[in-house]
mmCIF file of C-alpha atoms in Angstrom:
data_model
loop_
_atom_site.group_PDB
_atom_site.id
_atom_site.type_symbol
_atom_site.label_atom_id
_atom_site.label_comp_id
_atom_site.label_asym_id
_atom_site.label_seq_id
_atom_site.Cartn_x
_atom_site.Cartn_y
_atom_site.Cartn_z
ATOM 1 C CA MET A 275 97.241 86.169 84.289
ATOM 2 C CA MET A 276 97.070 87.137 87.948
ATOM 3 C CA LEU A 277 95.127 84.961 90.401
ATOM 4 C CA LYS A 278 93.696 86.317 93.633
ATOM 5 C CA ALA A 279 95.509 84.492 96.418
ATOM 6 C CA LYS A 280 95.236 83.837 100.122
ATOM 7 C CA ILE A 281 97.732 82.900 102.778
ATOM 8 C CA ASN A 282 97.393 79.166 103.182
ATOM 9 C CA GLY A 283 99.924 78.826 105.973
ATOM 10 C CA LEU A 284 102.914 80.204 107.786
ATOM 11 C CA ALA A 285 105.470 77.813 109.196
ATOM 12 C CA LEU A 286 109.099 77.349 110.059
ATOM 13 C CA ASP A 287 111.031 75.086 107.694
ATOM 14 C CA VAL A 288 113.071 73.159 110.233
ATOM 15 C CA THR A 289 115.536 71.951 107.593
ATOM 16 C CA SER A 290 116.653 75.507 106.813
ATOM 17 C CA ASN A 291 115.404 77.296 109.969
ATOM 18 C CA SER A 292 113.640 79.723 107.627
ATOM 19 C CA PRO A 293 110.021 80.841 107.800
ATOM 20 C CA VAL A 294 107.822 79.900 104.859
ATOM 21 C CA VAL A 295 104.642 81.682 103.820
ATOM 22 C CA VAL A 296 102.431 79.462 101.686
ATOM 23 C CA LEU A 297 100.170 81.204 99.187
ATOM 24 C CA ALA A 298 97.307 79.517 97.367
ATOM 25 C CA PRO A 299 94.814 80.711 94.790
ATOM 26 C CA GLU A 300 91.399 81.379 96.285
ATOM 27 C CA GLU A 301 90.114 78.642 93.980
ATOM 28 C CA GLY A 302 92.115 75.457 93.568
ATOM 29 C CA GLU A 303 94.572 73.152 95.263
ATOM 30 C CA LEU A 304 97.910 74.628 94.149
ATOM 31 C CA VAL A 305 100.341 76.133 96.641
ATOM 32 C CA LEU A 306 103.278 78.486 96.354
ATOM 33 C CA PRO A 307 105.788 78.374 99.232
ATOM 34 C CA ILE A 308 107.992 81.432 99.603
ATOM 35 C CA TRP A 309 110.874 81.350 102.065
ATOM 36 C CA ILE A 310 110.962 84.684 103.898
ATOM 37 C CA GLY A 311 112.838 86.466 106.664
ATOM 38 C CA HIS A 312 112.070 86.125 110.356
ATOM 39 C CA PHE A 313 110.997 89.757 110.835
ATOM 40 C CA GLU A 314 108.581 89.603 107.905
ATOM 41 C CA ALA A 315 107.188 86.294 109.175
ATOM 42 C CA TRP A 316 106.670 87.880 112.584
ATOM 43 C CA ALA A 317 104.797 90.824 111.004
ATOM 44 C CA ILE A 318 102.618 88.485 108.921
ATOM 45 C CA ALA A 319 101.903 86.237 111.920
ATOM 46 C CA MET A 320 100.959 89.215 114.090
ATOM 47 C CA GLU A 321 98.543 90.500 111.461
ATOM 48 C CA LEU A 322 97.009 87.047 110.870
ATOM 49 C CA SER A 323 96.592 86.643 114.616
ATOM 50 C CA GLY A 324 95.098 90.103 115.090
ATOM 51 C CA VAL A 325 97.856 91.055 117.521
ATOM 52 C CA ALA A 326 98.841 94.726 117.483
ATOM 53 C CA SER A 327 102.260 95.963 118.499
ATOM 54 C CA LYS A 328 102.629 98.672 121.116
ATOM 55 C CA ARG A 329 104.599 100.830 118.672
ATOM 56 C CA PRO A 330 104.464 100.871 114.863
ATOM 57 C CA LEU A 331 106.494 98.185 113.152
ATOM 58 C CA THR A 332 107.939 98.749 109.683
ATOM 59 C CA HIS A 333 104.779 97.660 107.854
ATOM 60 C CA ASP A 334 102.603 99.780 110.167
ATOM 61 C CA LEU A 335 104.881 102.720 109.402
ATOM 62 C CA LEU A 336 104.698 102.144 105.633
ATOM 63 C CA ASN A 337 100.925 101.814 105.660
ATOM 64 C CA GLY A 338 100.586 104.915 107.846
ATOM 65 C CA MET A 339 102.902 106.955 105.638
ATOM 66 C CA ILE A 340 101.080 105.948 102.471
ATOM 67 C CA GLY A 341 97.779 106.947 104.078
ATOM 68 C CA ARG A 342 99.087 110.266 105.437
ATOM 69 C CA LEU A 343 100.431 111.113 101.982
ATOM 70 C CA GLY A 344 96.945 110.600 100.520
ATOM 71 C CA GLY A 345 97.463 107.126 99.107
ATOM 72 C CA LYS A 346 95.946 103.722 99.633
ATOM 73 C CA VAL A 347 97.458 100.310 98.979
ATOM 74 C CA ALA A 348 95.191 98.952 96.245
ATOM 75 C CA LYS A 349 96.769 95.522 95.836
ATOM 76 C CA VAL A 350 100.026 93.619 95.787
ATOM 77 C CA GLU A 351 101.196 91.193 93.141
ATOM 78 C CA VAL A 352 103.797 88.446 93.351
ATOM 79 C CA THR A 353 104.923 88.653 89.760
ATOM 80 C CA GLU A 354 107.854 86.409 88.917
ATOM 81 C CA LEU A 355 110.672 84.121 89.962
ATOM 82 C CA LYS A 356 114.157 84.823 88.607
ATOM 83 C CA GLU A 357 117.281 82.976 89.739
ATOM 84 C CA GLN A 358 115.549 81.609 92.856
ATOM 85 C CA THR A 359 114.302 85.098 93.849
ATOM 86 C CA PHE A 360 110.641 86.076 93.895
ATOM 87 C CA TYR A 361 109.606 89.572 92.832
ATOM 88 C CA ALA A 362 106.530 91.563 93.789
ATOM 89 C CA LYS A 363 104.893 94.917 93.234
ATOM 90 C CA ILE A 364 102.832 97.122 95.505
ATOM 91 C CA PHE A 365 100.149 99.209 93.789
ATOM 92 C CA VAL A 366 99.261 102.459 95.539
ATOM 93 C CA ASN A 367 96.337 104.626 94.418
ATOM 94 C CA ARG A 368 96.796 108.354 94.985
ATOM 95 C CA ASP A 369 94.993 111.296 93.381
ATOM 96 C CA GLY A 370 93.527 109.132 90.610
ATOM 97 C CA GLU A 371 96.939 107.716 89.734
ATOM 98 C CA THR A 372 98.247 104.202 90.369
ATOM 99 C CA ILE A 373 101.856 104.030 91.475
ATOM 100 C CA GLU A 374 103.753 100.727 91.068
ATOM 101 C CA ILE A 375 106.481 100.012 93.606
ATOM 102 C CA ASP A 376 109.009 97.167 93.335
ATOM 103 C CA ALA A 377 109.155 95.159 96.579
ATOM 104 C CA ARG A 378 109.968 91.809 98.117
ATOM 105 C CA PRO A 379 106.986 89.445 98.355
ATOM 106 C CA SER A 380 107.340 89.152 102.126
ATOM 107 C CA ASP A 381 107.093 92.923 102.630
ATOM 108 C CA SER A 382 104.296 93.136 100.079
ATOM 109 C CA ILE A 383 102.271 90.438 101.817
ATOM 110 C CA ALA A 384 102.766 91.993 105.258
ATOM 111 C CA LEU A 385 101.753 95.416 103.913
ATOM 112 C CA ALA A 386 98.722 93.956 102.089
ATOM 113 C CA LEU A 387 97.534 92.383 105.330
ATOM 114 C CA LYS A 388 98.068 95.635 107.224
ATOM 115 C CA ALA A 389 96.237 97.665 104.526
ATOM 116 C CA LYS A 390 93.554 94.992 104.008
ATOM 117 C CA ALA A 391 94.477 94.928 100.316
ATOM 118 C CA PRO A 392 94.148 91.877 98.064
ATOM 119 C CA ILE A 393 97.115 89.698 97.153
ATOM 120 C CA PHE A 394 97.524 88.449 93.593
ATOM 121 C CA VAL A 395 100.000 85.904 92.229
ATOM 122 C CA SER A 396 100.988 85.248 88.634
ATOM 123 C CA ASP A 397 99.451 81.939 87.610
ATOM 124 C CA ASP A 398 102.822 80.995 86.075
ATOM 125 C CA LEU A 399 104.339 80.842 89.566
ATOM 126 C CA PHE A 400 101.983 78.066 90.611
ATOM 127 C CA GLN A 401 103.385 76.033 87.693
ATOM 128 C CA LYS A 402 107.104 76.625 88.430
ATOM 129 C CA ARG A 403 109.215 74.597 90.828
ATOM 130 C CA PRO A 404 110.489 77.041 93.472
ATOM 131 C CA GLN A 405 113.091 75.894 95.992
ATOM 132 C CA SER A 406 114.465 77.374 99.149
ATOM 133 C CA ALA A 407 117.926 78.868 98.862
ATOM 134 C CA GLU A 408 119.180 76.162 101.227
ATOM 135 C CA SER A 409 117.768 73.285 99.159
ATOM 136 C CA ASP A 410 118.991 74.154 95.677
ATOM 137 C CA GLN A 411 119.936 70.534 95.029
ATOM 138 C CA GLN A 412 116.567 69.084 96.041
ATOM 139 C CA PRO A 413 113.681 69.157 93.549
ATOM 140 C CA TYR A 414 110.554 70.931 94.712
ATOM 141 C CA ASP A 415 107.704 68.560 95.421
ATOM 142 C CA PRO A 416 104.441 70.286 96.426
ATOM 143 C CA GLU A 417 103.003 67.125 97.993
ATOM 144 C CA ALA A 418 106.161 66.587 100.068
ATOM 145 C CA LEU A 419 106.009 70.209 101.243
ATOM 146 C CA LYS A 420 102.329 69.875 102.183
ATOM 147 C CA GLU A 421 103.134 66.692 104.110
ATOM 148 C CA ARG A 422 106.157 68.267 105.843
ATOM 149 C CA LEU A 423 104.126 71.337 106.866
ATOM 150 C CA ARG A 424 101.255 69.100 108.003
ATOM 151 C CA ASN A 425 103.632 67.073 110.209
ATOM 152 C CA LEU A 426 105.260 70.030 111.987
ATOM 153 C CA ASN A 427 104.803 70.022 115.731
ATOM 154 C CA PRO A 428 103.379 73.175 117.332
ATOM 155 C CA GLU A 429 106.753 73.827 118.986
ATOM 156 C CA ASP A 430 108.342 73.866 115.499
ATOM 157 C CA PHE A 431 106.402 77.047 114.812
ATOM 158 C CA GLY A 432 108.162 78.910 117.615
ATOM 159 C CA LYS A 433 107.019 82.496 117.744
ATOM 160 C CA TYR A 434 105.067 82.075 114.468
ATOM 161 C CA GLU A 435 102.343 79.958 116.009
ATOM 162 C CA LEU A 436 98.887 81.191 114.979
#
């Protein structure tokens, strides 16, 4: 089952120097941290902050191209976790047809924000124990992650500050 989700936070994991986007179901207390790339984090942060770039960034370009080709991003889904890698799909409606496109969650989330499309997450993912690539030996503890994100200093956010 897919749950409608929201972005619950965007931070920099200082232990791995990797950005983390934290998704949460619209209803409930669960969280799903996904370690993402710096460029995708920047695009997500800009969209969350309402800051527009002077020239189109990759996600602006994708959204513009989809629109110019007669399509509209209907939704994105974060679908599964395999071998420490999250998978997602972008659903584009065009001419009465829905086109499914395989994508990384970070790109999907950035595009969903740009297109003002809903984000869905498989409820199974909120039950799994994801880990960052850098912390394969450490068990995932959602409460520890919440506490670590809560205790970050504003300067830890760097350019991702919202």
